PDB file of C-alpha atoms and ligand atoms in Angstrom:
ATOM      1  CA  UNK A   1     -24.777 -11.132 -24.018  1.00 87.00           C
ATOM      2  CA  UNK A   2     -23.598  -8.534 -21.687  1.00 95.00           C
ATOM      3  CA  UNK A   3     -20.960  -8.607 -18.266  1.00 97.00           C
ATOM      4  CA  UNK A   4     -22.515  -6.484 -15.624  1.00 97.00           C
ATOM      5  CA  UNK A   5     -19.795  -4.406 -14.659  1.00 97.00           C
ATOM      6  CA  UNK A   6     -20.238  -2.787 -11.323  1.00 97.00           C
ATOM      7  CA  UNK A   7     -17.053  -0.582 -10.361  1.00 95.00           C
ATOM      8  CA  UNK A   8     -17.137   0.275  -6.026  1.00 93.00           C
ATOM      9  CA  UNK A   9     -15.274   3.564  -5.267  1.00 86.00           C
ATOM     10  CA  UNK A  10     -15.155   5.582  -2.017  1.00 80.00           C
ATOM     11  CA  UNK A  11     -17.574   8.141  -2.966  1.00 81.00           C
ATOM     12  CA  UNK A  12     -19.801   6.239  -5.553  1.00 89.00           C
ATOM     13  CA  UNK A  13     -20.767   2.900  -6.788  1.00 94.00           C
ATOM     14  CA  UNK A  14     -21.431   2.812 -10.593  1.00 94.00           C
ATOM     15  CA  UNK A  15     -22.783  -0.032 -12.622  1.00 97.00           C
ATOM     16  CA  UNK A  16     -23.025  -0.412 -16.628  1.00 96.00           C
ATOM     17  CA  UNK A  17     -23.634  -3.020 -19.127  1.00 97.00           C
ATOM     18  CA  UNK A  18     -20.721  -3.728 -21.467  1.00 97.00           C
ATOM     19  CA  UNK A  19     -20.983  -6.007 -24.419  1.00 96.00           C
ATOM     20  CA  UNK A  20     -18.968  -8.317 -26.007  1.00 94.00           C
ATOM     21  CA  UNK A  21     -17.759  -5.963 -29.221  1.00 94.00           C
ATOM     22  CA  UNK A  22     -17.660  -3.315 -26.392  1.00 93.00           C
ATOM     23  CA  UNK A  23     -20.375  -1.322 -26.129  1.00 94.00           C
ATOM     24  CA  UNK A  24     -21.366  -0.009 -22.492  1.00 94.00           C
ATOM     25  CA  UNK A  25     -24.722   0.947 -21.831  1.00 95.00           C
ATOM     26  CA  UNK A  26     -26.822   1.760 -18.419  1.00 95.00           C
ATOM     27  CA  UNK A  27     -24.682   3.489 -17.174  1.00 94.00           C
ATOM     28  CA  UNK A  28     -25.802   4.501 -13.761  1.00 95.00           C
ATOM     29  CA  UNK A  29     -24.459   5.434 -10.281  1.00 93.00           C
ATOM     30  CA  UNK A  30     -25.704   5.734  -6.635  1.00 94.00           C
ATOM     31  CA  UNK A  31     -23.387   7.393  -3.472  1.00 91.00           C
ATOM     32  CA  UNK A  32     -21.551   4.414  -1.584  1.00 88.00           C
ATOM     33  CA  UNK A  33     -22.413   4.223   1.862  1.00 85.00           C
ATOM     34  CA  UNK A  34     -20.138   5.575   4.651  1.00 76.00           C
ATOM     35  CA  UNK A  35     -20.680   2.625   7.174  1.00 74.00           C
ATOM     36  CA  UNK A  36     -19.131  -0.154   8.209  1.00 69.00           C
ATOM     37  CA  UNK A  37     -22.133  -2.349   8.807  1.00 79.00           C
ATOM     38  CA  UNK A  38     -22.165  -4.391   6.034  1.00 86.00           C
ATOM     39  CA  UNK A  39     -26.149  -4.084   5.487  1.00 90.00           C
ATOM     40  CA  UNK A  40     -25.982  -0.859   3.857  1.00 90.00           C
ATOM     41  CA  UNK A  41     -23.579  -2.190   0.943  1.00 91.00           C
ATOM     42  CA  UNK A  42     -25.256  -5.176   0.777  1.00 94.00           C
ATOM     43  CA  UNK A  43     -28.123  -2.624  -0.003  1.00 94.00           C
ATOM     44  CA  UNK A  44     -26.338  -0.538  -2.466  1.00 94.00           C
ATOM     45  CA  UNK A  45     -25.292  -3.559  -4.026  1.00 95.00           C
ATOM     46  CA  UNK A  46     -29.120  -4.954  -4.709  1.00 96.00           C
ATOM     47  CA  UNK A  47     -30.378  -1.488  -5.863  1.00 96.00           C
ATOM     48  CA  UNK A  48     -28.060  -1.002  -8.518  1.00 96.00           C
ATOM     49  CA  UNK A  49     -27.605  -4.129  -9.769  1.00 97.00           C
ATOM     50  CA  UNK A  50     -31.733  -5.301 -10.152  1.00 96.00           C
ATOM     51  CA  UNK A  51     -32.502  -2.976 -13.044  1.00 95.00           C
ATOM     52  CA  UNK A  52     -29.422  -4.688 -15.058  1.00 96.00           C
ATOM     53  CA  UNK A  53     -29.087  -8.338 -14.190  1.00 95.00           C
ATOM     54  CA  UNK A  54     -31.338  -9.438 -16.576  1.00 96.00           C
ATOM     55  CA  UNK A  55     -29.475  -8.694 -19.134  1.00 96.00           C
ATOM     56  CA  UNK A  56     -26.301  -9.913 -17.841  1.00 97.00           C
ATOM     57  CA  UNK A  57     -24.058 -13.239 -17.955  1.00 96.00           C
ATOM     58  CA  UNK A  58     -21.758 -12.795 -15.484  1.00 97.00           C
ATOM     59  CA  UNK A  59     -20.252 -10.350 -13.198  1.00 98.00           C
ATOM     60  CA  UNK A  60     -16.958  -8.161 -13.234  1.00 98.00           C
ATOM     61  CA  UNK A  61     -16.230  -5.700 -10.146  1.00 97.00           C
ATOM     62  CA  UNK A  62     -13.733  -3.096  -9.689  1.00 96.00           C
ATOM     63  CA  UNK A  63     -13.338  -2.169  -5.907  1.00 95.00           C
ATOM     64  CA  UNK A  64     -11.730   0.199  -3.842  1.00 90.00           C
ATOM     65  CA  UNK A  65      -9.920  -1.594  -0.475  1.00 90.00           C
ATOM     66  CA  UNK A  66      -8.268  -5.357  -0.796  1.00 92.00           C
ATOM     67  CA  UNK A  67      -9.954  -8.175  -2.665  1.00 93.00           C
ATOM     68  CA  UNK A  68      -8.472 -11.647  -1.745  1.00 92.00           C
ATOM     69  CA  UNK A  69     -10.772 -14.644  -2.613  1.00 92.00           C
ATOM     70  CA  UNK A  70     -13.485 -12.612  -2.882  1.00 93.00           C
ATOM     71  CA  UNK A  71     -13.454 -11.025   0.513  1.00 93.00           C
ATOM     72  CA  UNK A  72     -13.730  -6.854   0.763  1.00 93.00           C
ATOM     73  CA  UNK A  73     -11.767  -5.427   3.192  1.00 90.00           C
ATOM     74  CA  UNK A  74     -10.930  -1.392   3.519  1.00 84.00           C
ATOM     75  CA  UNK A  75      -7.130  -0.658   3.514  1.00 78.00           C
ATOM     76  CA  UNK A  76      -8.123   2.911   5.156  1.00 76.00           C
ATOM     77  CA  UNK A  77     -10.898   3.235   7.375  1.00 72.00           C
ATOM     78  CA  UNK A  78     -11.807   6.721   5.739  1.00 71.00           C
ATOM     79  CA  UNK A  79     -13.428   4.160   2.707  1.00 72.00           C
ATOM     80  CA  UNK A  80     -16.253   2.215   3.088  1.00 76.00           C
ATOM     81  CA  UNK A  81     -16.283   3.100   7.110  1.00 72.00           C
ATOM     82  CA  UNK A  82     -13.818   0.963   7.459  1.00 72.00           C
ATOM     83  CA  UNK A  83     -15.971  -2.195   6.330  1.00 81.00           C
ATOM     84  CA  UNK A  84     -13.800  -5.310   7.001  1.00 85.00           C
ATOM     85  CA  UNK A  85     -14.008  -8.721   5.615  1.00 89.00           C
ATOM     86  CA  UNK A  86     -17.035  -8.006   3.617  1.00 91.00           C
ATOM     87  CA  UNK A  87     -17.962 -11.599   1.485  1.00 94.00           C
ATOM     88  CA  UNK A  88     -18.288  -9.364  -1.772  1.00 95.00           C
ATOM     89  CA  UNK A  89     -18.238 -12.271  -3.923  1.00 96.00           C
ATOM     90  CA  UNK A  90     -20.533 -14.484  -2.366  1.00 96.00           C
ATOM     91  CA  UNK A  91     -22.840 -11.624  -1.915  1.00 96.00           C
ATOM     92  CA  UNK A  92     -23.055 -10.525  -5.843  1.00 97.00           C
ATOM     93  CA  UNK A  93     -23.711 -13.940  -6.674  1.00 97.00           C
ATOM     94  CA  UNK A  94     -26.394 -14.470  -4.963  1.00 97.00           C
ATOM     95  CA  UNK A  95     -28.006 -11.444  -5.460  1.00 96.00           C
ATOM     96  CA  UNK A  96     -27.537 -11.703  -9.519  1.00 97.00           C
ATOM     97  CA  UNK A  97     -27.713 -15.545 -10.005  1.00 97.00           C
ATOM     98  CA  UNK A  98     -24.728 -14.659 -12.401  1.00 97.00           C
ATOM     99  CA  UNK A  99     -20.738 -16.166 -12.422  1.00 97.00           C
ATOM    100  CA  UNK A 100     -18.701 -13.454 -10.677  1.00 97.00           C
ATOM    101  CA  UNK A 101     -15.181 -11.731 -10.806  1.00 96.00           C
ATOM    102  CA  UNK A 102     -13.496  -9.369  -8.483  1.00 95.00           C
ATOM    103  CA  UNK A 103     -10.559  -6.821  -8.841  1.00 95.00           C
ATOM    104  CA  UNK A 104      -9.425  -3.881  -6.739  1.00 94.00           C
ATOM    105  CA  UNK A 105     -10.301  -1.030  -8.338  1.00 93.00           C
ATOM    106  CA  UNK A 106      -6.358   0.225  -9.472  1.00 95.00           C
ATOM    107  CA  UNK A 107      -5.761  -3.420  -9.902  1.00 96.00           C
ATOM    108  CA  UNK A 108      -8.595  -3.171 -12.542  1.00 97.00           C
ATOM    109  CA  UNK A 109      -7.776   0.023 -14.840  1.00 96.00           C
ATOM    110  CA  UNK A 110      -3.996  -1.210 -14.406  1.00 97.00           C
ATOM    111  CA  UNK A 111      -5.160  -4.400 -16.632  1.00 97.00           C
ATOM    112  CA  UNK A 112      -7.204  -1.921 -18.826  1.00 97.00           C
ATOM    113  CA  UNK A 113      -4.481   0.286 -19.378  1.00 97.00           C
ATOM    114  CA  UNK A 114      -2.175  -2.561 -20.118  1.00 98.00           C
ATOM    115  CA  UNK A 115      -4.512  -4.345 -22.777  1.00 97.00           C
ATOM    116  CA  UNK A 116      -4.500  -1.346 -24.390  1.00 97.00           C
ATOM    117  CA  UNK A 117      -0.913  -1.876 -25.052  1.00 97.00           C
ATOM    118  CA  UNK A 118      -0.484  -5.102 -24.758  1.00 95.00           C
ATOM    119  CA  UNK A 119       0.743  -5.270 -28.424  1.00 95.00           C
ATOM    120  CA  UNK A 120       3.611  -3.019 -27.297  1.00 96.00           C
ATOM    121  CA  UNK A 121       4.695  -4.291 -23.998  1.00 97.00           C
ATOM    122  CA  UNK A 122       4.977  -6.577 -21.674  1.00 97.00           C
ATOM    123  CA  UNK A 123       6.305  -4.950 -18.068  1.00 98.00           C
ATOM    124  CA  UNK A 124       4.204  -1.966 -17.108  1.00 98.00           C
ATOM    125  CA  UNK A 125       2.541  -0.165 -13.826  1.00 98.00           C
ATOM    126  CA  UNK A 126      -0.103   2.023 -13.148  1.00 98.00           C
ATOM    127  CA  UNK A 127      -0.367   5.017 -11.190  1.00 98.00           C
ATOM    128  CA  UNK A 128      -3.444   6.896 -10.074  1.00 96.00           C
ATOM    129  CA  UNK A 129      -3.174   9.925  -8.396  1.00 96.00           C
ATOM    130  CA  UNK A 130      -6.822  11.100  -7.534  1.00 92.00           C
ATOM    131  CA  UNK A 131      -8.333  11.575  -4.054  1.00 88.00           C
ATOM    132  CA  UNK A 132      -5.972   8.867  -3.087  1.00 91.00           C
ATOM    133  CA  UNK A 133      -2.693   6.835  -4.881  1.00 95.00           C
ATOM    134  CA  UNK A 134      -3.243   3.955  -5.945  1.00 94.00           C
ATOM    135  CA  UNK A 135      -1.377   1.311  -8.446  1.00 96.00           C
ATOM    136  CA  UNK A 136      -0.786  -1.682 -10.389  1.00 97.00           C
ATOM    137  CA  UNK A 137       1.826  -4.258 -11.249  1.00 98.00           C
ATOM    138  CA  UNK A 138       1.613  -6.258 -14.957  1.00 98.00           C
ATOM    139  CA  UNK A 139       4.611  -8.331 -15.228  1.00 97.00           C
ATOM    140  CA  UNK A 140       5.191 -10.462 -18.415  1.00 97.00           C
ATOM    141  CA  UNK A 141       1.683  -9.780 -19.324  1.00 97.00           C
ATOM    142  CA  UNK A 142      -0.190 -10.827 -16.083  1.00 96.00           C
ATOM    143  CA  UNK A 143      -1.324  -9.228 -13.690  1.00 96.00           C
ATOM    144  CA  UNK A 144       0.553  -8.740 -10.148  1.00 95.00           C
ATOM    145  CA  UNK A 145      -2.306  -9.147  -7.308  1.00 93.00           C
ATOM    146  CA  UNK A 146      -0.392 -10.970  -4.538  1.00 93.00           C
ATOM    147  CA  UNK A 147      -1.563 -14.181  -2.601  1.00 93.00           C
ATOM    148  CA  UNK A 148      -3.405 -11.356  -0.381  1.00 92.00           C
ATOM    149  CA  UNK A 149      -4.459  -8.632  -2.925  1.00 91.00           C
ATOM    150  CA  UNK A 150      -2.030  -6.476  -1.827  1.00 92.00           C
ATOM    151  CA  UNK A 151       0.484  -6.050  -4.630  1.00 94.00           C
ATOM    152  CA  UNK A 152       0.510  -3.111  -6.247  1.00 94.00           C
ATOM    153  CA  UNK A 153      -0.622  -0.474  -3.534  1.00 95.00           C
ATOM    154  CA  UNK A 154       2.215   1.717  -4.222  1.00 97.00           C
ATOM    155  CA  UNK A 155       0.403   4.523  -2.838  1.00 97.00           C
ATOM    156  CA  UNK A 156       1.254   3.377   0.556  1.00 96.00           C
ATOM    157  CA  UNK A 157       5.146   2.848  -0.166  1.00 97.00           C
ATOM    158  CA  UNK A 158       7.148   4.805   1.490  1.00 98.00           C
ATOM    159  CA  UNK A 159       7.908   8.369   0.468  1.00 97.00           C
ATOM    160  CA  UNK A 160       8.930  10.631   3.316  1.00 97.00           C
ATOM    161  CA  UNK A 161       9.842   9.128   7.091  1.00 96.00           C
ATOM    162  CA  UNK A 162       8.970  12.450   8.376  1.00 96.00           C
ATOM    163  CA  UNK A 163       5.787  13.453   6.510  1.00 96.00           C
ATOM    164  CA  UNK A 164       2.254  13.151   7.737  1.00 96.00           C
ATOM    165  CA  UNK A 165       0.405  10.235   8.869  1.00 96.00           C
ATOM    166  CA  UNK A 166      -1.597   8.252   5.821  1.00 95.00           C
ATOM    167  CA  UNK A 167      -4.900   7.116   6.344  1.00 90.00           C
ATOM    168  CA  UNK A 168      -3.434   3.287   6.196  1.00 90.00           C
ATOM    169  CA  UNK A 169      -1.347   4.523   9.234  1.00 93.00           C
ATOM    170  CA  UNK A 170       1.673   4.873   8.118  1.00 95.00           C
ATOM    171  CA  UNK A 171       3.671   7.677   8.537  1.00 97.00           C
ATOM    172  CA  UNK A 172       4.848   9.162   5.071  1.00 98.00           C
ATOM    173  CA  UNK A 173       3.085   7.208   2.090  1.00 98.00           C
ATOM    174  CA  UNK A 174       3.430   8.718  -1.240  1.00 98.00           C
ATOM    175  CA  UNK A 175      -0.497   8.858  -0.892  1.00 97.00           C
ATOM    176  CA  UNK A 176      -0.005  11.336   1.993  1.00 97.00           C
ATOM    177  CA  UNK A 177       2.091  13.598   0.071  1.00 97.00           C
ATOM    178  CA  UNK A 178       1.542  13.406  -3.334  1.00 98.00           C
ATOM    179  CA  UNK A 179      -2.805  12.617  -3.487  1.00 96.00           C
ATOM    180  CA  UNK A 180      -5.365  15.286  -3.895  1.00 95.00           C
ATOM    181  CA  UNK A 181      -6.462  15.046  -0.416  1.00 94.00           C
ATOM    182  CA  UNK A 182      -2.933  15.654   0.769  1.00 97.00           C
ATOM    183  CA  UNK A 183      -2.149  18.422  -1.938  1.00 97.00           C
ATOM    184  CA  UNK A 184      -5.589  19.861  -0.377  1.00 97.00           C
ATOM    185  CA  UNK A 185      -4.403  19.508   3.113  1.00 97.00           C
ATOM    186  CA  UNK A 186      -1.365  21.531   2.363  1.00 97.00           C
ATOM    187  CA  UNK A 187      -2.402  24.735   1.651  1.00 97.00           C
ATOM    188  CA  UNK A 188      -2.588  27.643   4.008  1.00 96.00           C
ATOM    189  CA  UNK A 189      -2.766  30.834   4.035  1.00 97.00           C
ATOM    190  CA  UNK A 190      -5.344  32.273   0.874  1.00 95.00           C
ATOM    191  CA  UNK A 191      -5.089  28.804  -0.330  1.00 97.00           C
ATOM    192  CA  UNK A 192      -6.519  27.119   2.668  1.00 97.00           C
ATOM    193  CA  UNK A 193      -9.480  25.336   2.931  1.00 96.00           C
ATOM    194  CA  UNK A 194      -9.481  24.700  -1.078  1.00 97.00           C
ATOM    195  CA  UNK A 195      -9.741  21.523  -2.713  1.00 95.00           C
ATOM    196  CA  UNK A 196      -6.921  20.175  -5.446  1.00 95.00           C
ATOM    197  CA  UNK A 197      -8.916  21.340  -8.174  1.00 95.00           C
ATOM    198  CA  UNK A 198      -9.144  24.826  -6.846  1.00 97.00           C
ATOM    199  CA  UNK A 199      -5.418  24.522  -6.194  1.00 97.00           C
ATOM    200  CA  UNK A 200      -4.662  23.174  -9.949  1.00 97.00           C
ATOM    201  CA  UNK A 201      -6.605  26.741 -10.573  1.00 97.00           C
ATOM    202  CA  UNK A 202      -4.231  28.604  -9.062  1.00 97.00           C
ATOM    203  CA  UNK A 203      -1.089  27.047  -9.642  1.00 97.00           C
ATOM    204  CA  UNK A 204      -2.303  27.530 -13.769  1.00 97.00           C
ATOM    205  CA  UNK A 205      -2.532  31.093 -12.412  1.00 97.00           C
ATOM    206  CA  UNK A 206       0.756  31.097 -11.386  1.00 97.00           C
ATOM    207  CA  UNK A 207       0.400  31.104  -7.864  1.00 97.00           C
ATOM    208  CA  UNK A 208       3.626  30.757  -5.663  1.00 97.00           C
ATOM    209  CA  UNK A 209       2.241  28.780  -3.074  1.00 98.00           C
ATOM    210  CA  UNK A 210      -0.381  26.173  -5.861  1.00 98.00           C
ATOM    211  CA  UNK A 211       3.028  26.113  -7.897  1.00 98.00           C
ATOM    212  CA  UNK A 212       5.289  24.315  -4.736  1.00 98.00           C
ATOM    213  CA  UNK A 213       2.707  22.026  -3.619  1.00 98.00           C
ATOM    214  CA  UNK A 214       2.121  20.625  -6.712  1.00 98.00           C
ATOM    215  CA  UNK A 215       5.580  20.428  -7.638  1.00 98.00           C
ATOM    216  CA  UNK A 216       5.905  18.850  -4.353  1.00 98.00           C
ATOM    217  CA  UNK A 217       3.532  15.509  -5.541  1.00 98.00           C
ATOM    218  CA  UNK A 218       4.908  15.637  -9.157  1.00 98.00           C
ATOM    219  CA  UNK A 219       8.307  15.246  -7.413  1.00 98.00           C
ATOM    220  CA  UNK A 220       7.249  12.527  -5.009  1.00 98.00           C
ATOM    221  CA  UNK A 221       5.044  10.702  -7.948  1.00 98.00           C
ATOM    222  CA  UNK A 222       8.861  10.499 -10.192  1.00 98.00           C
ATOM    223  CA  UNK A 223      10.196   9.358  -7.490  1.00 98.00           C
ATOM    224  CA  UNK A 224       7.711   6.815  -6.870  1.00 98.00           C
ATOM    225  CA  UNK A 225       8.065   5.892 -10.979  1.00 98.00           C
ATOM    226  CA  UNK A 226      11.953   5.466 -10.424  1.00 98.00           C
ATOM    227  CA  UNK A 227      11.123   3.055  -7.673  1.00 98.00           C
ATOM    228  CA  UNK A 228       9.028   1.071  -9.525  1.00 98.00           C
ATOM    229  CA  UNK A 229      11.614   1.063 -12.933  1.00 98.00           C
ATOM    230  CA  UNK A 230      14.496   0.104 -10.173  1.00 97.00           C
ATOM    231  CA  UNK A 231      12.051  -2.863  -9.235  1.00 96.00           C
ATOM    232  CA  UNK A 232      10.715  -4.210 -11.975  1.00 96.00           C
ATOM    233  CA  UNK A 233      12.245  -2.810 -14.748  1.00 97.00           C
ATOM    234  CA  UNK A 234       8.799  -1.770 -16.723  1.00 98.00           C
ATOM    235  CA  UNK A 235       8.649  -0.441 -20.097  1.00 98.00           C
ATOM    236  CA  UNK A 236       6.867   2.206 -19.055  1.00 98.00           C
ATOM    237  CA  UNK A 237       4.639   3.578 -16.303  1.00 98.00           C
ATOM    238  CA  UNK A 238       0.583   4.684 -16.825  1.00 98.00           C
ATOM    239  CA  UNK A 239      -0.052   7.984 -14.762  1.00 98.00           C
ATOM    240  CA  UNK A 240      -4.300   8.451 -14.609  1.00 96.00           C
ATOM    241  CA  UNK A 241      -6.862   9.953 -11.822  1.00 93.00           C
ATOM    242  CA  UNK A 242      -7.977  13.413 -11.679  1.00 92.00           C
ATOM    243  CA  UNK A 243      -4.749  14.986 -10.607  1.00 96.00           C
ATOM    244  CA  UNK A 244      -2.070  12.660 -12.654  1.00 96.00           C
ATOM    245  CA  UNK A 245      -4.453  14.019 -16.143  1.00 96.00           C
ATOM    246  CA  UNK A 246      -4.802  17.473 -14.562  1.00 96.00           C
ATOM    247  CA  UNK A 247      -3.295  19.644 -17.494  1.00 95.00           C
ATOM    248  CA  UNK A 248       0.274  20.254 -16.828  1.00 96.00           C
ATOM    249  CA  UNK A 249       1.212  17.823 -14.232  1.00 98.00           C
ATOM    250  CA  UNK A 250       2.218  14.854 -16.183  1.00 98.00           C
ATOM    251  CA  UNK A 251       5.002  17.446 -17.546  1.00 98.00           C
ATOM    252  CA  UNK A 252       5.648  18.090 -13.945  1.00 98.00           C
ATOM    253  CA  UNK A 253       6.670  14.487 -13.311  1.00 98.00           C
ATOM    254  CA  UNK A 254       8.694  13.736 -16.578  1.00 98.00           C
ATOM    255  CA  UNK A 255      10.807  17.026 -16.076  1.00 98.00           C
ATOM    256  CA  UNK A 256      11.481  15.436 -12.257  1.00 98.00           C
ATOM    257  CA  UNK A 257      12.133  12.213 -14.199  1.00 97.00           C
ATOM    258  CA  UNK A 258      14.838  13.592 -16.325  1.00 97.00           C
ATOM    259  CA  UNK A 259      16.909  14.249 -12.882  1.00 96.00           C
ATOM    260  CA  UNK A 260      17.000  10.792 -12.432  1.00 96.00           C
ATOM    261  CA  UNK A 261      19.782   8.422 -13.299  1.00 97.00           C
ATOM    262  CA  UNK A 262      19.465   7.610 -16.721  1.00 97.00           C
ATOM    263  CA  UNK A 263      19.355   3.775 -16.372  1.00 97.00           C
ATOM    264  CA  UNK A 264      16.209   3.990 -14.390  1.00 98.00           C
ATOM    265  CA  UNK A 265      14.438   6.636 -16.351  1.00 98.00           C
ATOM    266  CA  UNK A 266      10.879   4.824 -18.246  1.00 98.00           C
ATOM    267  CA  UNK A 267       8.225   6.661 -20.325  1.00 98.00           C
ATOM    268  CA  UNK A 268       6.096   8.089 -18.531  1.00 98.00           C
ATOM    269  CA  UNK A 269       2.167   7.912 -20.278  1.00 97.00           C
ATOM    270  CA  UNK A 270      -1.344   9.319 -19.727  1.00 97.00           C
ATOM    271  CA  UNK A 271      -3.616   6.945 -19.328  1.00 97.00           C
ATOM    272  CA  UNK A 272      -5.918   5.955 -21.951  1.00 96.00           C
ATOM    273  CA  UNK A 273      -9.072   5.409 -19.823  1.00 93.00           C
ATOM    274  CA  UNK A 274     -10.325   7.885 -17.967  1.00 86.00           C
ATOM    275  CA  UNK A 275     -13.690   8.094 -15.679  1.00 80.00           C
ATOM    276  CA  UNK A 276     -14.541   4.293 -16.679  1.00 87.00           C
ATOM    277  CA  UNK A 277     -11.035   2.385 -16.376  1.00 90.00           C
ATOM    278  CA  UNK A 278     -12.433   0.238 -13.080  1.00 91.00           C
ATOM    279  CA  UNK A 279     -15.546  -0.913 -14.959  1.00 94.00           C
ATOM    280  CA  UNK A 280     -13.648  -1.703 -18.341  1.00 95.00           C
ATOM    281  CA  UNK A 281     -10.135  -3.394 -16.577  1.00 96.00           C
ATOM    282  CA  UNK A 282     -12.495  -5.623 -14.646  1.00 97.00           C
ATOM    283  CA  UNK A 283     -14.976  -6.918 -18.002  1.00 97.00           C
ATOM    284  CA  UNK A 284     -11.527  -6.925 -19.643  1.00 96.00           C
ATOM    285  CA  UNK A 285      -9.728  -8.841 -17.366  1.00 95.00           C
ATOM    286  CA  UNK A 286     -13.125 -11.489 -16.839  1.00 95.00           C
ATOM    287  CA  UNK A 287     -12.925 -12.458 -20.010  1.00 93.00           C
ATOM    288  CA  UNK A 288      -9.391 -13.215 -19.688  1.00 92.00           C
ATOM    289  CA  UNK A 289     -10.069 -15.927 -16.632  1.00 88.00           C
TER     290      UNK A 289
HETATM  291 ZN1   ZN B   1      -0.544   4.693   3.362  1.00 57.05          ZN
END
């Protein structure tokens, strides 16, 4: 039999079936609603999950914001409208008749990213850097989610008192800095207006301005990594999202790495999972409970 894996992201809500010798099929995807009333994702929730519950057993969901006990709440207001204290759980169960199991999203390809190399180690974290930064904790082979869901956010640690205001709130989050959004917001002059992929562009064409501001999140992303090794002393630390696998910015981060003391200098890795790590870490980490 199959888990319906459903993974919940701020743009998009995708939904596969994945087997148990790991085979995902159905793979679809719908646009997640921008609105806090909770009617729309409720939904979102029943279109995309009818044509595949059938051939399900259970349930395993990745989502962007907090998960405690089964309870969705945005983090920043810019996801999900700002939805708060949404009874995900409860709702998925009903809807599918079917056992259910509930991750944050980074939580979720964290745990992928670890079983992948689980043979190997034992202390790890995971970083995304994509529209957003997000993270993961795996200490002695489990997974660090907190009482309330919150471990592991290390996009919203702090990486510059004086830099702009993240969309948690808080002034100066790594996520602020370092993200796409915020390597977007950057750019002026011929570079304004672009996105981070158009930016990647030009910094590949050796563009001055591309060049610092990427430099700029590679910098604040080691710094970030040296954090985490002076915490919790991990083997090594998973970089993944659209900008931390953009080609040449993983290089970026382990050349700021190397300026580091040496006692808190880790491996730095791409990750191993790419589009699908929400939907896989949360099947993977089901089976597990
Ligand atoms: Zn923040």
């Amino acid at each position: 039999m199959n888990t319906l894996a459903i993974d919940i992201g701020g743009t998009k809500i995708s939904a596969a079936l994945i087997s148990r010798d790991n085979q995902l099929t159905q793979h679809t995807q719908i646009t997640t609603p921008a609105s806090a009333s909770p009617t729309q994702l409720y939904e979102a929730l029943v279109a995309i999950t009818t044509p595949l519950k059938n051939h399900a057993d259970s349930v395993a969901v990745a989502s962007t914001g907090i998960i405690c006990n089964g309870i969705l709440t945005a983090l920043n207001p810019d996801n999900l409208g700002g939805l708060k204290d949404f009874p995900l759980k409860e709702t998925l169960s009903a809807i599918t008749g079917l056992p259910c199991w509930l991750l944050n999203d980074a939580q979720a390809a964290t745990w992928a990213e670890y079983d992948y190399r689980r043979e190997t180690i034992s202390d790890m974290a995971f970083i995304t850097v994509s529209t957003g930064v997000g993270g993961g904790v795996i200490q002695q082979g489990q997974l660090f989610t907190g009482k309330r869901g919150i471990a592991g956010h290390l996009g919203h640690t702090l990486a510059d008192p004086h830099g702009p205001r993240c969309g948690c709130g808080r002034y100066g989050c790594v996520e602020a800095i370092a993200s796409g959004r915020a390597i977007a917001a950057q750019a002026t002059g011929e570079l304004a207006g672009k996105d981070a992929k158009a930016i990647f562009a030009a910094f590949h064409q050796g563009n001055s301005q591309a060049k610092s501001i990427i430099k700029h999140s590679a910098n604040t992303i080691a710094n970030l990594v040296t954090d985490i090794k002076a915490t919790t002393d991990a083997d090594c630390v998973v970089l993944g999202g659209s900008v931390g696998l953009a080609k040449g910015y993983i290089e970026l981060v382990q050349a700021a790495m190397t300026q580091q003391p040496l006692a808190l200098q880790v491996p730095i890795l791409s990750a191993h999972y790419h589009h699908d790590a929400g939907l896989w870490g949360a099947v993977l980490w089901a089976r597990e409970q």
